[in-house]
Coordinates of C-alpha atoms in Angstrom, one line a residue:
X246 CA 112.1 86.1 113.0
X247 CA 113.8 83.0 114.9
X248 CA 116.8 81.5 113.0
X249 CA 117.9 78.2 114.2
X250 CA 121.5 76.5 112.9
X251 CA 122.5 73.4 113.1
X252 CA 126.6 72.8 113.2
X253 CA 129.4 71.3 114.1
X254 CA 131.2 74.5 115.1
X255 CA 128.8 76.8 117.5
X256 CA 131.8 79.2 118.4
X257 CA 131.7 80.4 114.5
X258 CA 128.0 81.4 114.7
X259 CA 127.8 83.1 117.9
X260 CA 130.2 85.6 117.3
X261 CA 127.9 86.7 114.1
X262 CA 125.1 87.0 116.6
X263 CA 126.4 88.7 119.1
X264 CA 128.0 91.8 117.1
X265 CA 127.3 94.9 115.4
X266 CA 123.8 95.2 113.6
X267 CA 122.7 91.4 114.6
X268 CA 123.4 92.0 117.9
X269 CA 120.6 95.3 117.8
X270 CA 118.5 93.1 116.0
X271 CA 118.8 90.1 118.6
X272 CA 118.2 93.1 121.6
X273 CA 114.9 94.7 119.9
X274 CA 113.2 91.2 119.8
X275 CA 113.3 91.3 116.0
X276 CA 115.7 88.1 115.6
X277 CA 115.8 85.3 118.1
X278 CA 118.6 82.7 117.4
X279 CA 118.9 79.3 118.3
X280 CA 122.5 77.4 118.0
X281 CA 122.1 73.3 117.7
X282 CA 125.5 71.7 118.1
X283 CA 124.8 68.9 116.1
X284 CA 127.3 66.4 118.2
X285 CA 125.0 66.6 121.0
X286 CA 123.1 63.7 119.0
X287 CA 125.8 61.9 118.2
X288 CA 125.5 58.5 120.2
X289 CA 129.2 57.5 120.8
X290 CA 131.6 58.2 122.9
X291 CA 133.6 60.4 120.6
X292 CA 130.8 62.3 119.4
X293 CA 130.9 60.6 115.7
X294 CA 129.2 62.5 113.2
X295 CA 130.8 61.9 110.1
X296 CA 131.9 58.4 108.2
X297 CA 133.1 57.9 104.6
X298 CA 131.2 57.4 101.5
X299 CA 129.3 54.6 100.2
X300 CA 130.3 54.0 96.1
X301 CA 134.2 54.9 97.1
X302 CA 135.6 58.4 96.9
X303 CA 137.4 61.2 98.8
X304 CA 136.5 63.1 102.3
X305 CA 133.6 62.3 104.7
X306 CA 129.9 62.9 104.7
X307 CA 127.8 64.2 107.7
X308 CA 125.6 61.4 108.9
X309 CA 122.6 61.0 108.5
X310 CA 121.4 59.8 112.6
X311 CA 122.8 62.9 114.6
X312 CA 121.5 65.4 111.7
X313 CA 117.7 63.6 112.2
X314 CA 117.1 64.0 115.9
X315 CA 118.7 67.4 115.9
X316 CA 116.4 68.5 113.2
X317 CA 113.4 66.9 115.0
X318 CA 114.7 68.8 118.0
X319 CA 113.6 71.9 116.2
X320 CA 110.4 70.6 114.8
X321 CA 112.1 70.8 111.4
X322 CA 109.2 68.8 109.7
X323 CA 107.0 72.3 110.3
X324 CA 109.7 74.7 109.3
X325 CA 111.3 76.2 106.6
X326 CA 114.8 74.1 106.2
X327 CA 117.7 75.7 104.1
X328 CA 120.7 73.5 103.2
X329 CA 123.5 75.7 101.8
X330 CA 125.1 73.4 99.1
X331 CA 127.1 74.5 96.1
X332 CA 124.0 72.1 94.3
X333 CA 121.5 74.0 95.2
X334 CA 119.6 77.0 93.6
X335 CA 122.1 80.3 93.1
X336 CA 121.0 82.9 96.0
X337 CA 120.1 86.4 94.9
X338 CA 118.2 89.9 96.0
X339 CA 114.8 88.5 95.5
X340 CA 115.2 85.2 97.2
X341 CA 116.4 87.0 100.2
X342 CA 113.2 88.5 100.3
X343 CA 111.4 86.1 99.9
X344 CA 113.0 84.2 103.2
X345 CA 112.5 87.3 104.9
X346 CA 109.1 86.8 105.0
X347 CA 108.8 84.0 106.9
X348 CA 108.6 83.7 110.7
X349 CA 111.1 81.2 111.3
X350 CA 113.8 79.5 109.1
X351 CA 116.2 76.3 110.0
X352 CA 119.6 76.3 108.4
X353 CA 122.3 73.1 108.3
X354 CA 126.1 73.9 108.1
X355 CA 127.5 71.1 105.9
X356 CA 131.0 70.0 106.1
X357 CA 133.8 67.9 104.5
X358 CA 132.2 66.7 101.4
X359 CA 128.2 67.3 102.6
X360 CA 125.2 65.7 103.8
X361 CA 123.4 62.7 103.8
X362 CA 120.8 62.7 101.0
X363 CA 118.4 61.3 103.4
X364 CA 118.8 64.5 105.6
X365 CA 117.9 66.6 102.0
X366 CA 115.2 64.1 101.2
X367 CA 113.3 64.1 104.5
X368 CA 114.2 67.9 105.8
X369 CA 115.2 70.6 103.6
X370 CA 113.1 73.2 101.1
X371 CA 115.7 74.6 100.1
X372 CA 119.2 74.1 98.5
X373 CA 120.6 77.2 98.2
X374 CA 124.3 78.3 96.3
X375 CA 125.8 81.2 97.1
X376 CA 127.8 81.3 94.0
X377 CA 129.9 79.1 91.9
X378 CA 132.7 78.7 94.1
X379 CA 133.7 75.9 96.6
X380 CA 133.9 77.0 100.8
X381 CA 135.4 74.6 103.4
X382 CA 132.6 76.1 105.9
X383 CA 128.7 75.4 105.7
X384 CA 128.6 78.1 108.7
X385 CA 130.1 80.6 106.3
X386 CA 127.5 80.0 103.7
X387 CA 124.8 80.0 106.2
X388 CA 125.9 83.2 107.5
X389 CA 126.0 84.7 103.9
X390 CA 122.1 84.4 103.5
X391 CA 121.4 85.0 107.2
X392 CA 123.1 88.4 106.8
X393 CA 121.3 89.0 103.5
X394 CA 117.5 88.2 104.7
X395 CA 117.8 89.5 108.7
X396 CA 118.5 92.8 107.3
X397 CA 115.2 93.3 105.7
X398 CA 113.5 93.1 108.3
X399 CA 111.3 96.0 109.2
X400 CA 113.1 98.1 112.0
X401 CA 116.4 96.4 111.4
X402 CA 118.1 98.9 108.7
X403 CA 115.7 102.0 107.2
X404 CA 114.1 101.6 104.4
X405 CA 115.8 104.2 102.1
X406 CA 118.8 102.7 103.1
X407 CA 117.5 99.8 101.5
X408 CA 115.7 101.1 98.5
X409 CA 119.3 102.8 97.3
X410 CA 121.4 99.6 97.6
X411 CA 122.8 97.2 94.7
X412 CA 119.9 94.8 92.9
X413 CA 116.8 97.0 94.6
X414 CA 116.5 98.6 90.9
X415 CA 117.9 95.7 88.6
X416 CA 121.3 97.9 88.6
X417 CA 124.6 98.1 90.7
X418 CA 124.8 101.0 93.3
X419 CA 126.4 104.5 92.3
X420 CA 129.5 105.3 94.1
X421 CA 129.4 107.1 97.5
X422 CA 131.8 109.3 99.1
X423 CA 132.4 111.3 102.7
X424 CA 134.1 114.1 104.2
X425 CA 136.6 115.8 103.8
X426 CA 135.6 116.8 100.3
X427 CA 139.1 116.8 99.3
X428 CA 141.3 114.3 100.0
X429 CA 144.8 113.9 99.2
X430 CA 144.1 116.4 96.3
X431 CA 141.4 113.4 95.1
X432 CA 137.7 115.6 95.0
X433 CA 134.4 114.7 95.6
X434 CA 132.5 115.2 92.4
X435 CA 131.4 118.6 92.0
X436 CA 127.5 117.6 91.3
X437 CA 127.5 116.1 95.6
X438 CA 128.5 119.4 96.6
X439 CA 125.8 121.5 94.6
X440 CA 122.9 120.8 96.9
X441 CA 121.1 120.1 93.5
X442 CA 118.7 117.1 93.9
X443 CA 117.3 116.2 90.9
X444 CA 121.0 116.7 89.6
X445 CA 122.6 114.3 92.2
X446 CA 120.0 112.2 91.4
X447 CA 120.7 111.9 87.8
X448 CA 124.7 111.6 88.2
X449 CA 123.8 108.6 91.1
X450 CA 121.2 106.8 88.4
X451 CA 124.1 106.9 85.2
X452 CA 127.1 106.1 87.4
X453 CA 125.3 103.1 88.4
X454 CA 124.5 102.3 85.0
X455 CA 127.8 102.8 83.9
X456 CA 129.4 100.6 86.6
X457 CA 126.6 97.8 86.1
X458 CA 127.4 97.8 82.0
X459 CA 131.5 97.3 83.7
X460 CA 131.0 94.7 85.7
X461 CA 127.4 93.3 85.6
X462 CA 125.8 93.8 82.2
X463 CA 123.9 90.6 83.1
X464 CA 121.5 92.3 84.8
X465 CA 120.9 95.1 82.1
X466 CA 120.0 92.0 79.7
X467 CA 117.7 90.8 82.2
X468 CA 115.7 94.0 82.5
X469 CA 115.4 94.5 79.0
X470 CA 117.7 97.8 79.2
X471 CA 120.7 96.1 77.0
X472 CA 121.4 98.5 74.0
X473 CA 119.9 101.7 75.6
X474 CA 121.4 104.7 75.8
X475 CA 122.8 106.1 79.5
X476 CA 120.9 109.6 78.6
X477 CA 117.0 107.1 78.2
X478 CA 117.5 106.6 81.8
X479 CA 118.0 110.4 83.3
X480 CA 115.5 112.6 84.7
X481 CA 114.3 115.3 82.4
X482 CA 111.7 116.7 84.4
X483 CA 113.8 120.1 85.4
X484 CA 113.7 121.0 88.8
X485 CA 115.1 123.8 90.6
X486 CA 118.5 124.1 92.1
X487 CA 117.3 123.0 96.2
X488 CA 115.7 120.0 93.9
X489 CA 112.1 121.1 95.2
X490 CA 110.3 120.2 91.4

């Protein structure tokens, strides 16, 4: 996948790309990245890209002149164009995968108070929110649902890494734990140690319930599981104790 961005502040996106998994991902061949300083279409001497509103109001919108020719320097017409905007569409599992499957994406790091409509008018697919919260830092947002799409990309991160992770099932992960198996007198569960699978895997699937009915019980309404029972959701099949069936 090739990920071009668009900002005002380069330095902020290329330390993402050139660390920890990105970085792997970037040497493999499986991302390519492309940074466009957008003040390198600015016209004036002082590299202008900003002026204040029309209609009155506070802060300063991005114009609309260097964001054009720096999005037709990336053939943005032909691409996939994402605008993170607290506006836009909330962001979540399933439209991260659905942006992973495309071959190349175009994002544009607002600032101050935003964009120029015409920019979203002519360019962008896709408003996205990342929540209902307010950021000083269109790079930041970008970066959000850059990390959350690069990573499923095949050969970046296993797949049963994946498959065990928050949203994958509709539920919140179960907790996880390392050596040592005693800590400051604080234990590791007893069922992690057993070597039990089916067991383990029964503990995992309830303590994820349980912490999804804590903090998310959203997402039990909207998979229909609101008002079961913990016990509906455990394995009953048996099993021995090396979990083999």
């Amino acid at each position: 996948m090739k990920i071009n961005i668009l900002t005002l502040f380069p330095e902020i996106i290329s330390v993402y790309f050139n660390n920890s998994i990105m970085s792997k991902a970037v040497e493999k061949g499986l991302v390519d990245f492309n940074i466009v300083n957008i003040r390198d279409f600015a016209k004036d001497k002082h590299k202008t890209c900003d002026d204040y509103p029309y209609g009155g109001g506070a802060g300063m919108i991005l114009k609309p002149d260097p964001l054009f020719e720096a999005l037709d320097s990336v053939s943005a017409s032909a691409i996939r164009t994402i605008y993170p905007s607290p506006s836009g569409k909330v962001f979540n599992q399933a439209y991260a995968k659905d942006l992973s499957k495309e071959k190349e994406l175009i994002f544009i790091c607002g600032r101050y108070e935003g964009i120029d409509q015409r920019v979203i008018d002519r360019y962008v697919n896709d408003e996205i929110c990342i929540g209902d919260y307010i950021l000083s830092s269109g790079e930041i947002a970008a970066l959000v649902i850059i990390d959350s799409v690069y990573r499923l990309l095949d050969g970046v991160i296993s797949s049963s890494s994946l498959e065990e992770e928050s949203f994958e099932k509709g539920i919140l992960e179960y907790p996880q734990y390392t050596r040592p198996a005693d800590f400051n007198g604080i234990k590791v569960p007893d069922v992690l140690l057993s070597g039990h699978a089916l067991n383990i895997k029964n503990w995992r699937l309830e303590k994820s319930l349980e912490k999804t009915k804590k903090y998310r019980p959203d997402l039990l309404n909207r998979n229909n599981n609101c008002g079961c029972e913990m016990g509906d959701y455990v394995d009953k099949s048996g099993g021995d104790e090396n979990g083999l069936g």
